[in-house]
Coordinates of C-alpha atoms and ligand atoms in Angstrom, one line a residue:
M1 CA 98.7 92.7 45.8
T2 CA 96.6 91.1 48.1
D3 CA 96.8 90.7 51.7
K4 CA 100.6 92.0 52.5
N5 CA 100.7 91.5 56.1
T6 CA 100.0 87.9 55.6
S7 CA 102.6 85.5 54.9
T8 CA 101.3 82.9 52.3
D9 CA 103.1 80.6 50.0
F10 CA 100.4 81.3 47.2
E11 CA 98.0 84.1 46.8
V12 CA 95.6 81.5 45.0
V13 CA 95.6 77.6 45.5
I14 CA 93.3 76.1 43.0
V15 CA 92.1 72.8 42.9
G16 CA 91.7 70.6 39.6
A17 CA 93.6 71.5 36.1
G18 CA 90.2 70.8 34.0
F19 CA 88.6 73.3 32.0
A20 CA 87.8 75.3 35.3
G21 CA 91.2 75.3 36.7
L22 CA 93.1 75.8 33.9
Y23 CA 91.5 79.2 33.1
M24 CA 91.3 80.2 36.5
L25 CA 95.2 79.8 36.8
H26 CA 95.3 81.9 33.1
K27 CA 94.0 84.6 34.7
M28 CA 95.7 84.8 37.8
H29 CA 98.8 84.7 35.4
E30 CA 97.3 87.9 34.1
A31 CA 96.9 89.4 36.9
G32 CA 100.2 89.1 38.1
R33 CA 99.2 86.8 41.2
T34 CA 101.1 83.6 42.9
A35 CA 99.3 80.9 42.2
R36 CA 99.5 77.0 42.7
V37 CA 97.1 74.0 40.9
Y38 CA 97.1 70.7 42.1
E39 CA 95.6 68.3 39.8
A40 CA 95.2 64.3 40.9
G41 CA 95.9 63.2 37.2
S42 CA 99.0 63.0 35.5
G43 CA 97.8 65.9 33.3
V44 CA 95.3 68.8 32.4
G45 CA 91.5 67.9 31.3
G46 CA 89.9 67.2 34.3
T47 CA 87.0 65.0 33.4
W48 CA 88.2 64.5 30.1
Y49 CA 91.6 63.3 31.4
W50 CA 89.7 60.5 33.7
N51 CA 86.9 59.9 31.0
R52 CA 88.4 57.8 28.5
Y53 CA 86.0 55.3 27.8
P54 CA 85.2 54.1 24.2
G55 CA 83.2 56.1 22.2
A56 CA 83.5 59.2 25.0
R57 CA 82.0 62.4 22.8
V58 CA 81.1 66.1 23.9
D59 CA 77.3 66.7 23.3
I60 CA 77.9 70.4 22.6
Q61 CA 79.3 70.9 19.4
S62 CA 82.7 72.0 19.3
V63 CA 82.9 75.5 18.1
E64 CA 80.8 76.1 21.5
Y65 CA 82.2 73.6 23.8
S66 CA 85.7 75.4 23.4
Y67 CA 87.0 78.7 25.6
S68 CA 85.8 82.3 24.2
F69 CA 88.8 83.9 26.2
S70 CA 91.2 84.0 23.6
E71 CA 90.7 85.3 19.7
E72 CA 93.5 84.0 18.9
L73 CA 93.0 80.8 20.0
Q74 CA 89.3 80.5 19.0
Q75 CA 90.5 81.6 15.5
E76 CA 93.4 78.9 15.8
W77 CA 92.0 76.1 16.6
E78 CA 90.5 73.7 14.1
W79 CA 88.4 70.9 15.7
P80 CA 88.2 67.9 13.2
E81 CA 84.6 66.5 13.9
K82 CA 81.3 68.8 15.2
Y83 CA 80.9 66.9 18.4
S84 CA 84.8 66.0 19.4
A85 CA 85.3 62.6 20.8
Q86 CA 87.2 62.8 24.1
P87 CA 91.2 62.2 22.4
D88 CA 90.4 65.8 20.8
I89 CA 89.5 67.4 23.7
L90 CA 92.0 66.4 25.6
K91 CA 94.2 67.5 22.9
Y92 CA 92.8 70.9 23.1
A93 CA 93.4 71.1 26.9
N94 CA 96.9 70.2 26.6
H95 CA 97.3 73.0 23.8
V96 CA 95.8 75.5 26.1
A97 CA 98.2 74.7 29.2
D98 CA 101.1 74.5 27.1
R99 CA 100.0 77.8 24.5
F100 CA 99.4 79.9 27.9
D101 CA 102.1 78.7 29.4
L102 CA 100.2 77.3 32.6
R103 CA 102.0 73.8 33.7
K104 CA 105.0 75.5 35.5
D105 CA 102.6 76.4 38.1
I106 CA 100.5 73.1 38.0
Q107 CA 101.7 70.2 40.5
F108 CA 100.7 67.0 38.9
G109 CA 99.7 63.3 40.6
T110 CA 98.6 65.6 43.6
R111 CA 95.7 65.3 45.7
V112 CA 94.2 68.0 48.0
E113 CA 93.2 66.2 51.0
S114 CA 92.4 69.2 53.4
A115 CA 91.8 73.0 53.4
I116 CA 91.4 74.4 56.8
F117 CA 90.5 78.5 57.4
D118 CA 92.8 80.2 59.3
E119 CA 91.2 82.6 61.2
E120 CA 94.2 84.4 62.4
T121 CA 95.5 85.0 59.4
S122 CA 92.4 85.1 57.4
S123 CA 94.1 82.2 55.1
W124 CA 93.5 78.6 53.8
D125 CA 96.1 75.8 54.8
V126 CA 96.0 73.0 52.3
T127 CA 97.6 70.1 52.4
T128 CA 98.0 67.4 50.1
D129 CA 98.3 63.4 49.6
Q130 CA 102.0 64.3 48.5
G131 CA 103.2 65.7 51.9
D132 CA 102.6 69.9 51.1
S133 CA 101.8 71.9 53.5
V134 CA 100.9 75.5 51.9
K135 CA 98.9 78.5 52.9
A136 CA 97.2 80.4 50.7
Q137 CA 94.6 83.8 50.8
F138 CA 92.2 82.5 48.1
F139 CA 90.9 78.8 47.9
V140 CA 89.6 77.7 44.4
M141 CA 87.4 74.3 44.0
A142 CA 87.8 74.0 40.6
T143 CA 87.0 70.3 41.0
G144 CA 84.5 70.0 38.1
C145 CA 80.9 68.8 38.1
L146 CA 81.4 65.2 37.4
S147 CA 84.7 64.2 38.5
A148 CA 84.0 61.9 41.7
A149 CA 82.8 58.5 40.2
N150 CA 80.0 56.7 41.8
K151 CA 81.0 52.8 42.7
P152 CA 78.1 51.5 43.8
D153 CA 78.2 48.6 46.2
I154 CA 76.6 45.9 44.3
P155 CA 76.8 42.8 46.5
G156 CA 80.0 40.9 45.6
R157 CA 81.2 43.8 44.2
D158 CA 85.0 43.4 44.6
N159 CA 85.1 39.2 43.9
F160 CA 85.2 39.5 40.4
S161 CA 87.9 37.5 39.2
G162 CA 87.9 39.1 35.6
D163 CA 88.7 42.6 34.4
T164 CA 86.9 45.5 36.4
Y165 CA 86.2 49.3 34.6
Y166 CA 84.9 52.1 35.9
T167 CA 84.2 54.5 32.7
A168 CA 84.8 57.6 35.0
T169 CA 88.2 56.3 35.4
W170 CA 89.3 54.5 32.4
P171 CA 92.8 53.2 32.1
K172 CA 95.1 55.6 30.0
E173 CA 96.0 52.7 27.5
G174 CA 92.8 51.8 26.5
V175 CA 91.2 48.3 26.8
D176 CA 91.0 45.7 24.1
F177 CA 87.7 43.6 24.2
T178 CA 88.3 41.6 21.2
G179 CA 86.9 38.4 22.0
K180 CA 86.0 39.1 25.3
R181 CA 82.7 38.3 26.8
V182 CA 81.4 41.9 28.5
G183 CA 78.9 43.1 31.1
L184 CA 78.1 46.2 31.0
I185 CA 76.1 48.0 34.3
G186 CA 74.5 50.9 33.6
T187 CA 72.2 53.0 30.7
G188 CA 73.3 56.7 31.2
S189 CA 75.7 58.8 28.8
S190 CA 78.2 56.9 29.4
A191 CA 76.9 53.5 28.6
V192 CA 75.0 54.4 25.7
Q193 CA 78.5 56.2 24.4
S194 CA 80.5 53.2 24.8
T195 CA 77.9 50.3 24.3
P196 CA 78.3 50.7 20.4
V197 CA 82.0 50.7 20.4
V198 CA 82.2 47.8 23.1
A199 CA 79.7 45.9 21.1
E200 CA 82.2 46.0 18.0
E201 CA 85.0 44.3 19.2
A202 CA 83.7 42.2 22.2
E203 CA 82.3 38.6 21.6
S204 CA 79.7 39.5 23.4
L205 CA 78.4 42.6 25.4
T206 CA 75.6 42.1 28.0
V207 CA 74.1 45.5 28.8
Y208 CA 72.2 45.9 32.6
Q209 CA 69.5 48.8 32.6
R210 CA 68.2 50.1 36.0
T211 CA 66.3 53.0 34.0
A212 CA 65.6 53.5 30.4
S213 CA 67.2 56.4 28.8
Y214 CA 66.1 59.2 26.2
S215 CA 68.8 59.0 23.8
L216 CA 69.1 61.5 20.5
P217 CA 70.9 60.9 17.8
S218 CA 74.1 63.3 17.3
N219 CA 73.9 63.4 13.6
N220 CA 77.9 63.9 14.1
T221 CA 80.0 64.8 11.0
P222 CA 83.0 65.7 10.5
T223 CA 83.4 69.8 10.7
D224 CA 82.0 71.5 7.8
P225 CA 84.5 73.9 6.7
E226 CA 82.5 76.6 5.5
F227 CA 80.4 76.4 8.3
V228 CA 83.2 77.4 10.7
A229 CA 84.2 79.8 8.4
E230 CA 81.2 81.6 8.7
I231 CA 81.3 81.2 12.7
K232 CA 85.0 82.2 13.0
A233 CA 84.2 85.5 10.4
N234 CA 82.4 86.6 13.8
Y235 CA 83.1 84.2 16.8
S236 CA 82.4 87.0 19.4
D237 CA 78.9 87.5 18.3
F238 CA 78.4 84.0 17.9
R239 CA 79.1 83.3 21.4
A240 CA 77.3 86.4 22.7
A241 CA 74.1 85.2 21.2
N242 CA 74.5 81.8 22.7
R243 CA 75.3 83.3 26.5
K244 CA 71.8 84.7 25.9
M245 CA 70.4 81.5 25.6
M246 CA 68.7 79.4 29.0
A247 CA 71.5 76.9 28.8
G248 CA 74.2 79.6 26.8
T249 CA 73.8 77.1 24.1
G250 CA 72.1 76.4 21.0
A251 CA 71.5 80.5 19.5
Q252 CA 72.0 79.0 15.8
Y253 CA 68.9 76.3 16.3
A254 CA 66.7 79.3 18.1
A255 CA 64.7 79.7 15.0
M256 CA 63.3 76.2 15.3
L257 CA 62.0 77.0 18.7
N258 CA 57.9 76.9 18.5
D259 CA 55.1 77.7 20.2
P260 CA 53.9 75.6 23.1
I261 CA 53.4 71.9 21.4
L262 CA 49.8 71.5 22.6
T263 CA 49.1 74.5 20.6
Y264 CA 49.9 72.2 17.3
S265 CA 47.9 69.5 15.5
S266 CA 49.4 66.3 16.0
E267 CA 50.4 66.1 12.5
E268 CA 52.3 69.1 12.9
Q269 CA 54.0 68.1 16.1
D270 CA 55.2 64.8 14.6
R271 CA 56.8 66.8 11.5
L272 CA 58.3 69.6 14.0
L273 CA 59.3 67.1 16.3
E274 CA 61.1 64.7 13.4
A275 CA 62.9 67.9 11.6
A276 CA 64.2 68.3 15.4
W277 CA 64.9 65.0 15.5
D278 CA 67.0 64.8 12.2
K279 CA 69.1 67.8 13.0
G280 CA 70.3 66.0 16.0
G281 CA 72.1 67.0 19.5
F282 CA 69.9 68.6 21.9
T283 CA 67.8 70.5 19.4
F284 CA 65.0 67.7 19.6
A285 CA 65.0 68.7 23.6
S286 CA 64.4 72.3 23.2
V287 CA 62.6 73.0 20.1
F288 CA 58.9 73.2 22.8
P289 CA 59.4 75.7 25.7
D290 CA 56.9 73.5 27.1
V291 CA 58.4 69.8 27.3
V292 CA 60.2 70.4 30.6
T293 CA 57.3 72.2 32.2
D294 CA 54.2 70.3 31.1
Y295 CA 53.5 67.0 31.5
D296 CA 51.0 66.5 28.9
A297 CA 53.7 68.4 26.5
N298 CA 56.5 66.0 28.1
E299 CA 53.9 63.2 27.2
V300 CA 53.9 64.3 23.6
A301 CA 57.9 64.0 23.2
A302 CA 58.2 61.4 24.9
N303 CA 55.8 59.4 23.1
F304 CA 57.5 60.4 19.6
A305 CA 61.3 59.5 21.2
R306 CA 59.7 56.0 22.0
K307 CA 57.9 56.0 18.5
K308 CA 61.9 55.9 16.9
I309 CA 63.3 53.6 19.4
A310 CA 60.3 51.1 18.2
E311 CA 61.3 52.1 14.3
I312 CA 65.0 51.3 15.3
V313 CA 65.3 48.2 17.3
E314 CA 64.0 44.7 15.6
D315 CA 63.2 43.2 18.5
E316 CA 59.8 44.2 19.8
A317 CA 60.6 42.8 23.5
T318 CA 63.7 44.6 23.5
A319 CA 62.6 47.8 22.1
K320 CA 59.8 47.9 24.9
L321 CA 62.3 47.7 27.2
L322 CA 64.4 50.4 25.9
M323 CA 61.3 52.8 26.0
P324 CA 61.5 54.9 29.1
D325 CA 58.8 55.4 31.2
I326 CA 60.3 58.6 33.0
V327 CA 59.4 62.2 31.9
I328 CA 61.6 63.0 28.9
G329 CA 64.2 65.8 30.0
C330 CA 63.9 64.9 33.9
K331 CA 67.7 63.8 33.4
R332 CA 70.1 65.4 30.9
M333 CA 69.3 64.2 27.6
I334 CA 71.9 61.9 25.8
I335 CA 73.3 62.2 22.3
D336 CA 74.4 58.8 21.1
S337 CA 75.9 57.5 17.9
G338 CA 74.1 54.4 16.7
Y339 CA 72.9 52.9 20.6
Y340 CA 69.7 51.9 19.7
E341 CA 70.9 50.0 16.8
T342 CA 73.4 48.3 18.6
F343 CA 70.5 45.9 20.1
N344 CA 70.1 44.5 16.4
K345 CA 73.6 42.9 16.6
P346 CA 73.1 39.3 17.5
N347 CA 76.1 39.8 20.5
V348 CA 74.1 41.9 22.1
D349 CA 71.7 41.8 24.6
L350 CA 69.8 43.9 27.4
V351 CA 69.0 42.9 30.9
D352 CA 66.0 44.5 32.8
I353 CA 67.0 45.1 36.3
K354 CA 64.0 47.8 37.3
N355 CA 62.4 45.2 39.3
H356 CA 65.0 43.0 40.2
P357 CA 68.7 44.5 40.8
I358 CA 71.7 42.6 40.7
D359 CA 71.7 39.9 43.1
E360 CA 75.3 39.3 43.3
I361 CA 78.0 40.3 41.6
T362 CA 80.4 36.8 41.5
E363 CA 83.8 35.4 40.9
S364 CA 82.9 34.7 37.4
G365 CA 79.8 36.9 36.5
I366 CA 76.6 38.5 37.1
R367 CA 73.5 36.4 39.2
I368 CA 70.1 38.1 39.1
G369 CA 67.7 35.2 40.8
D370 CA 68.6 31.8 38.8
D371 CA 69.9 33.8 35.9
H372 CA 74.2 33.9 36.3
R373 CA 75.9 35.2 32.7
E374 CA 79.8 34.6 33.4
F375 CA 81.9 37.6 32.1
D376 CA 85.7 38.2 31.3
A377 CA 84.9 42.2 32.3
I378 CA 82.7 43.8 34.1
I379 CA 82.3 47.8 32.9
F380 CA 80.3 50.1 35.4
A381 CA 78.8 52.9 33.5
T382 CA 77.5 54.2 36.9
G383 CA 77.9 57.5 37.0
F384 CA 79.0 60.1 39.4
D385 CA 78.8 61.3 42.9
A386 CA 77.8 64.8 40.5
M387 CA 78.0 68.4 41.7
T388 CA 79.0 67.7 45.3
G389 CA 81.0 64.6 45.6
A390 CA 84.3 65.9 44.6
I391 CA 83.9 69.0 47.1
L392 CA 82.9 67.0 49.8
N393 CA 86.2 64.5 49.1
V394 CA 88.0 67.4 50.9
D395 CA 88.5 67.6 54.4
I396 CA 87.4 71.3 54.2
R397 CA 86.8 73.2 57.2
G398 CA 85.5 77.3 57.5
R399 CA 85.2 79.1 60.8
G400 CA 85.4 77.4 63.8
G401 CA 86.4 74.4 62.2
E402 CA 83.3 73.6 60.9
S403 CA 83.5 70.8 58.1
I404 CA 81.7 71.8 54.7
R405 CA 80.4 68.0 55.2
D406 CA 78.4 69.2 58.1
A407 CA 77.2 72.5 56.5
W408 CA 75.9 70.9 53.5
H409 CA 74.9 67.5 55.2
A410 CA 71.0 68.2 54.0
G411 CA 72.4 69.5 50.6
P412 CA 74.9 71.7 49.4
R413 CA 73.8 75.8 50.5
T414 CA 76.0 78.2 48.3
Y415 CA 75.3 81.8 47.7
L416 CA 75.1 82.0 43.8
G417 CA 76.5 78.8 43.6
L418 CA 79.9 80.2 44.0
T419 CA 80.6 81.0 47.8
T420 CA 79.0 79.3 51.4
V421 CA 78.9 80.7 54.4
G422 CA 81.5 80.5 57.2
F423 CA 84.1 79.6 54.2
P424 CA 85.7 83.0 53.3
N425 CA 87.7 83.4 50.5
M426 CA 86.8 80.0 49.1
F427 CA 85.3 80.0 45.7
V428 CA 83.6 76.8 43.6
V429 CA 83.7 77.1 40.2
T430 CA 80.2 75.8 38.7
G431 CA 79.2 74.7 42.1
P432 CA 75.8 73.8 42.9
G433 CA 73.0 76.5 42.9
S434 CA 74.8 77.8 40.0
P435 CA 73.6 77.0 36.0
S436 CA 76.6 75.0 35.6
V437 CA 75.6 71.5 34.1
L438 CA 72.7 72.7 32.9
T439 CA 74.4 74.6 30.3
N440 CA 77.3 74.6 27.9
M441 CA 80.1 73.9 30.9
I442 CA 82.6 76.2 29.4
V443 CA 80.4 79.2 29.3
S444 CA 79.8 78.6 33.0
I445 CA 83.2 77.9 33.9
E446 CA 84.5 81.0 32.1
Q447 CA 81.6 83.5 33.8
H448 CA 82.8 82.2 37.1
V449 CA 86.3 82.0 36.8
E450 CA 86.0 85.8 35.3
W451 CA 83.4 86.7 38.6
I452 CA 86.2 85.2 41.0
D453 CA 88.8 87.1 39.4
E454 CA 87.5 90.3 39.4
C455 CA 86.4 90.1 43.0
I456 CA 89.9 89.1 44.5
N457 CA 90.8 92.4 41.8
Y458 CA 88.2 94.6 43.7
M459 CA 89.0 93.1 47.2
D460 CA 93.0 94.5 46.4
D461 CA 91.6 97.4 45.6
N462 CA 89.6 98.1 48.5
E463 CA 92.0 96.4 50.6
F464 CA 89.7 93.9 51.9
S465 CA 91.1 90.7 53.1
T466 CA 88.1 88.2 53.6
I467 CA 85.4 87.9 51.9
D468 CA 82.2 85.6 53.2
A469 CA 78.6 85.3 52.2
S470 CA 75.8 86.3 54.4
L471 CA 73.5 83.8 55.6
P472 CA 70.3 86.0 55.3
A473 CA 71.7 86.0 51.1
Q474 CA 72.8 82.4 50.9
D475 CA 69.4 81.3 52.5
A476 CA 67.5 83.1 50.2
W477 CA 69.4 82.1 47.2
V478 CA 69.1 78.8 48.4
D479 CA 65.2 79.5 48.6
H480 CA 65.4 80.8 44.7
V481 CA 67.4 77.6 43.5
N482 CA 64.6 75.3 45.1
K483 CA 61.7 77.5 43.6
E484 CA 63.3 77.3 39.9
A485 CA 63.3 73.6 40.0
E486 CA 60.0 73.2 41.4
N487 CA 58.9 75.3 37.8
T488 CA 60.2 72.2 36.0
L489 CA 59.6 68.7 35.4
R490 CA 62.9 68.0 36.5
T491 CA 62.2 67.6 40.1
D492 CA 59.5 64.7 39.1
P493 CA 58.9 62.3 42.2
N494 CA 59.8 59.1 39.5
C495 CA 62.8 60.5 38.4
N496 CA 65.9 59.8 39.7
S497 CA 68.3 62.3 38.2
W498 CA 72.0 63.4 39.5
Y499 CA 70.8 66.7 39.4
L500 CA 68.8 65.7 42.9
G501 CA 71.9 63.4 43.7
A502 CA 69.3 60.7 43.7
N503 CA 71.7 57.9 42.2
V504 CA 73.5 57.9 45.0
E505 CA 72.8 55.9 48.2
G506 CA 72.3 58.2 50.9
K507 CA 72.4 61.6 49.3
T508 CA 69.8 64.1 50.4
R509 CA 67.2 64.7 47.3
V510 CA 68.0 68.3 46.4
F511 CA 68.0 69.9 42.9
M512 CA 71.4 71.4 42.7
P513 CA 71.9 73.3 39.7
L514 CA 69.4 76.4 38.5
A515 CA 68.2 76.6 35.0
G516 CA 68.5 79.7 33.2
F517 CA 71.9 81.1 32.5
P518 CA 70.9 84.7 31.2
A519 CA 69.1 85.4 34.4
Y520 CA 71.6 84.1 36.5
K521 CA 74.6 86.0 35.1
K522 CA 72.7 89.3 35.3
K523 CA 72.3 88.3 38.9
C524 CA 75.9 87.8 39.9
D525 CA 76.7 91.4 37.6
E526 CA 74.1 92.8 39.7
V527 CA 75.6 91.8 42.9
V528 CA 78.8 93.4 41.9
A529 CA 77.4 96.4 40.9
A530 CA 75.7 96.7 44.3
G531 CA 79.0 96.0 45.8
Y532 CA 78.8 92.9 46.4
E533 CA 75.2 92.4 47.8
G534 CA 75.1 89.9 49.8
F535 CA 78.7 89.7 51.4
S536 CA 80.3 90.7 54.2
L537 CA 83.9 92.3 52.9
V538 CA 86.7 92.7 56.1
Ligands
NA7_1 P1 74.8 58.6 34.5 O1 73.5 59.2 33.8 O2 74.4 59.1 36.3 O3 74.3 56.9 34.4 C1 74.5 55.9 35.3 C2 74.0 55.1 35.2 O4 74.6 53.6 35.9 C3 72.7 54.8 35.0 O5 71.8 54.2 34.3 C4 72.0 54.0 36.6 O6 70.5 53.6 36.9 C5 73.2 53.4 36.7 N1 73.3 52.7 37.8 C6 73.8 53.6 39.1 N2 73.7 52.5 39.8 C7 73.1 51.3 39.4 C8 73.2 50.6 40.4 N3 73.5 50.0 41.5 N4 72.6 49.3 40.2 C9 72.3 49.4 38.5 N5 72.5 50.7 37.5 C10 73.4 51.5 38.4 O7 76.3 59.0 34.5 P2 76.7 58.6 33.2 O8 78.6 58.8 33.7 O9 76.4 57.9 32.2 O10 76.9 60.2 32.7 C11 76.9 61.2 33.3 C12 77.0 62.7 32.4 O11 78.4 62.7 32.0 C13 75.7 62.9 32.0 O12 74.6 63.5 31.9 C14 76.2 63.7 30.3 O13 76.6 64.8 31.1 C15 78.0 63.1 30.8 P3 69.5 54.5 37.1 O14 69.4 55.8 35.6 O15 70.4 55.3 38.4 O16 68.5 53.9 37.4

């Protein structure tokens, strides 16, 4: 056991009972450590607990978007569809919590308010909104990358007398839009997924679009039992092959990867893009290596996607509005089930707010200039304060009382996306500066949790009580993350993605994740092999 001289309530306090927190707790159980998870929701699942909006669905196939740490679990679990819907993912999270007896150490309905590092005892003092005040040697933020809802301050936002919903915190009991006039703000993934479902029910649906998104058809299907049997016959090889991919996913389609797009004739480009489009999901986004690095290559893929929109959407003006003018892939690609088709319905309308933002939300609707539309309900599909929001929402103070909000005022600074200088014994699962959202999240979560677990074991074995990153190592890491980002079109100045924090007013524009899972994992392993290079252990 760690730190025998310090009296702590728990060896490890974990914030969040999503996929990261659940696995972290399981690892702590395996190691025989005392651990407590605090979770604001009333159940497990994290982002899949909160995001219950109609149509919510994973964009990585479920045989991949699932834990690999237990052979029994991956063999016994059956996914009903290729890309699972939110209720099925939540069911899985609940199954994991029960199967591994995790609930006994999770305190639900509890939000962590502060975590203060006590330099005397080298431990963390953690307080919650339920009056808990506990001490732990290690503090793990497993708060997820897309968990703090972005609630833009649109004038009059709180004046609306109808029903207001945020996709990121959808009511547990669901919402029936039958016979309702609905306004929906946003055209990111949450909006694209919910639009077709809301349009089915609502009397009318008006979508307010600031930036047109690229959306690819998921071609979702019920699970193919033959395909799953093939995967399960050799699941560990399938997982290993995916871990070798840049995004920790897609090994199955690696054979479709081609030479740079500009080396083909335009007929060949079309044929290959068409094949990838038909396959569905992210295949289209990764079928040519240069699409995210070369503007000319990018334009070929972007034009193909725009052509598809023109083919699907009957009204020419609406089709034109739906065609994105940003580089393809600078924002996370969206996987949909009938999004563009929905705009052919007579009860669905699109309003462009790119050049004229919403002036006001009134008591009865939304006003833009002279155009005032009345609604019974408004849905904000306005996304998240991604990657840092949930971390900075907690009052975290490290050495010398330094607040993490100050330490990260010009953007997050981490070493390996796992730790930050001056905050000893604190780990962030899939933090900024790690591949996280540019990968299959579960792959990154497992890698981080296992790294943290190994680190704590190492500290135990060698009788270290604190670990902290060194400033030169962190500075070099931040430089590396920034340089890698510049090598892609994701930092294009005309693209205001949540990767850059550019979707939240006032947030510093800095690219937060790091592309390339295999190279990143290799680096993390090398750091360990070199005796935790770049860290100081006391
Ligand atoms: P996103 O992708 O951040 O989308 C949010 C949408 O809301 C996007 O279209 C925004 O337009 C729009 N938005 C945000 N603020 C405003 C204001 N003030 N006025 C009008 N429109 C606004 O979040 P999602 O929840 O859809 O998806 C997040 C991730 O979850 C996704 O990438 C998947 O990985 C799953 P903008 O594009 O900023 O112009």
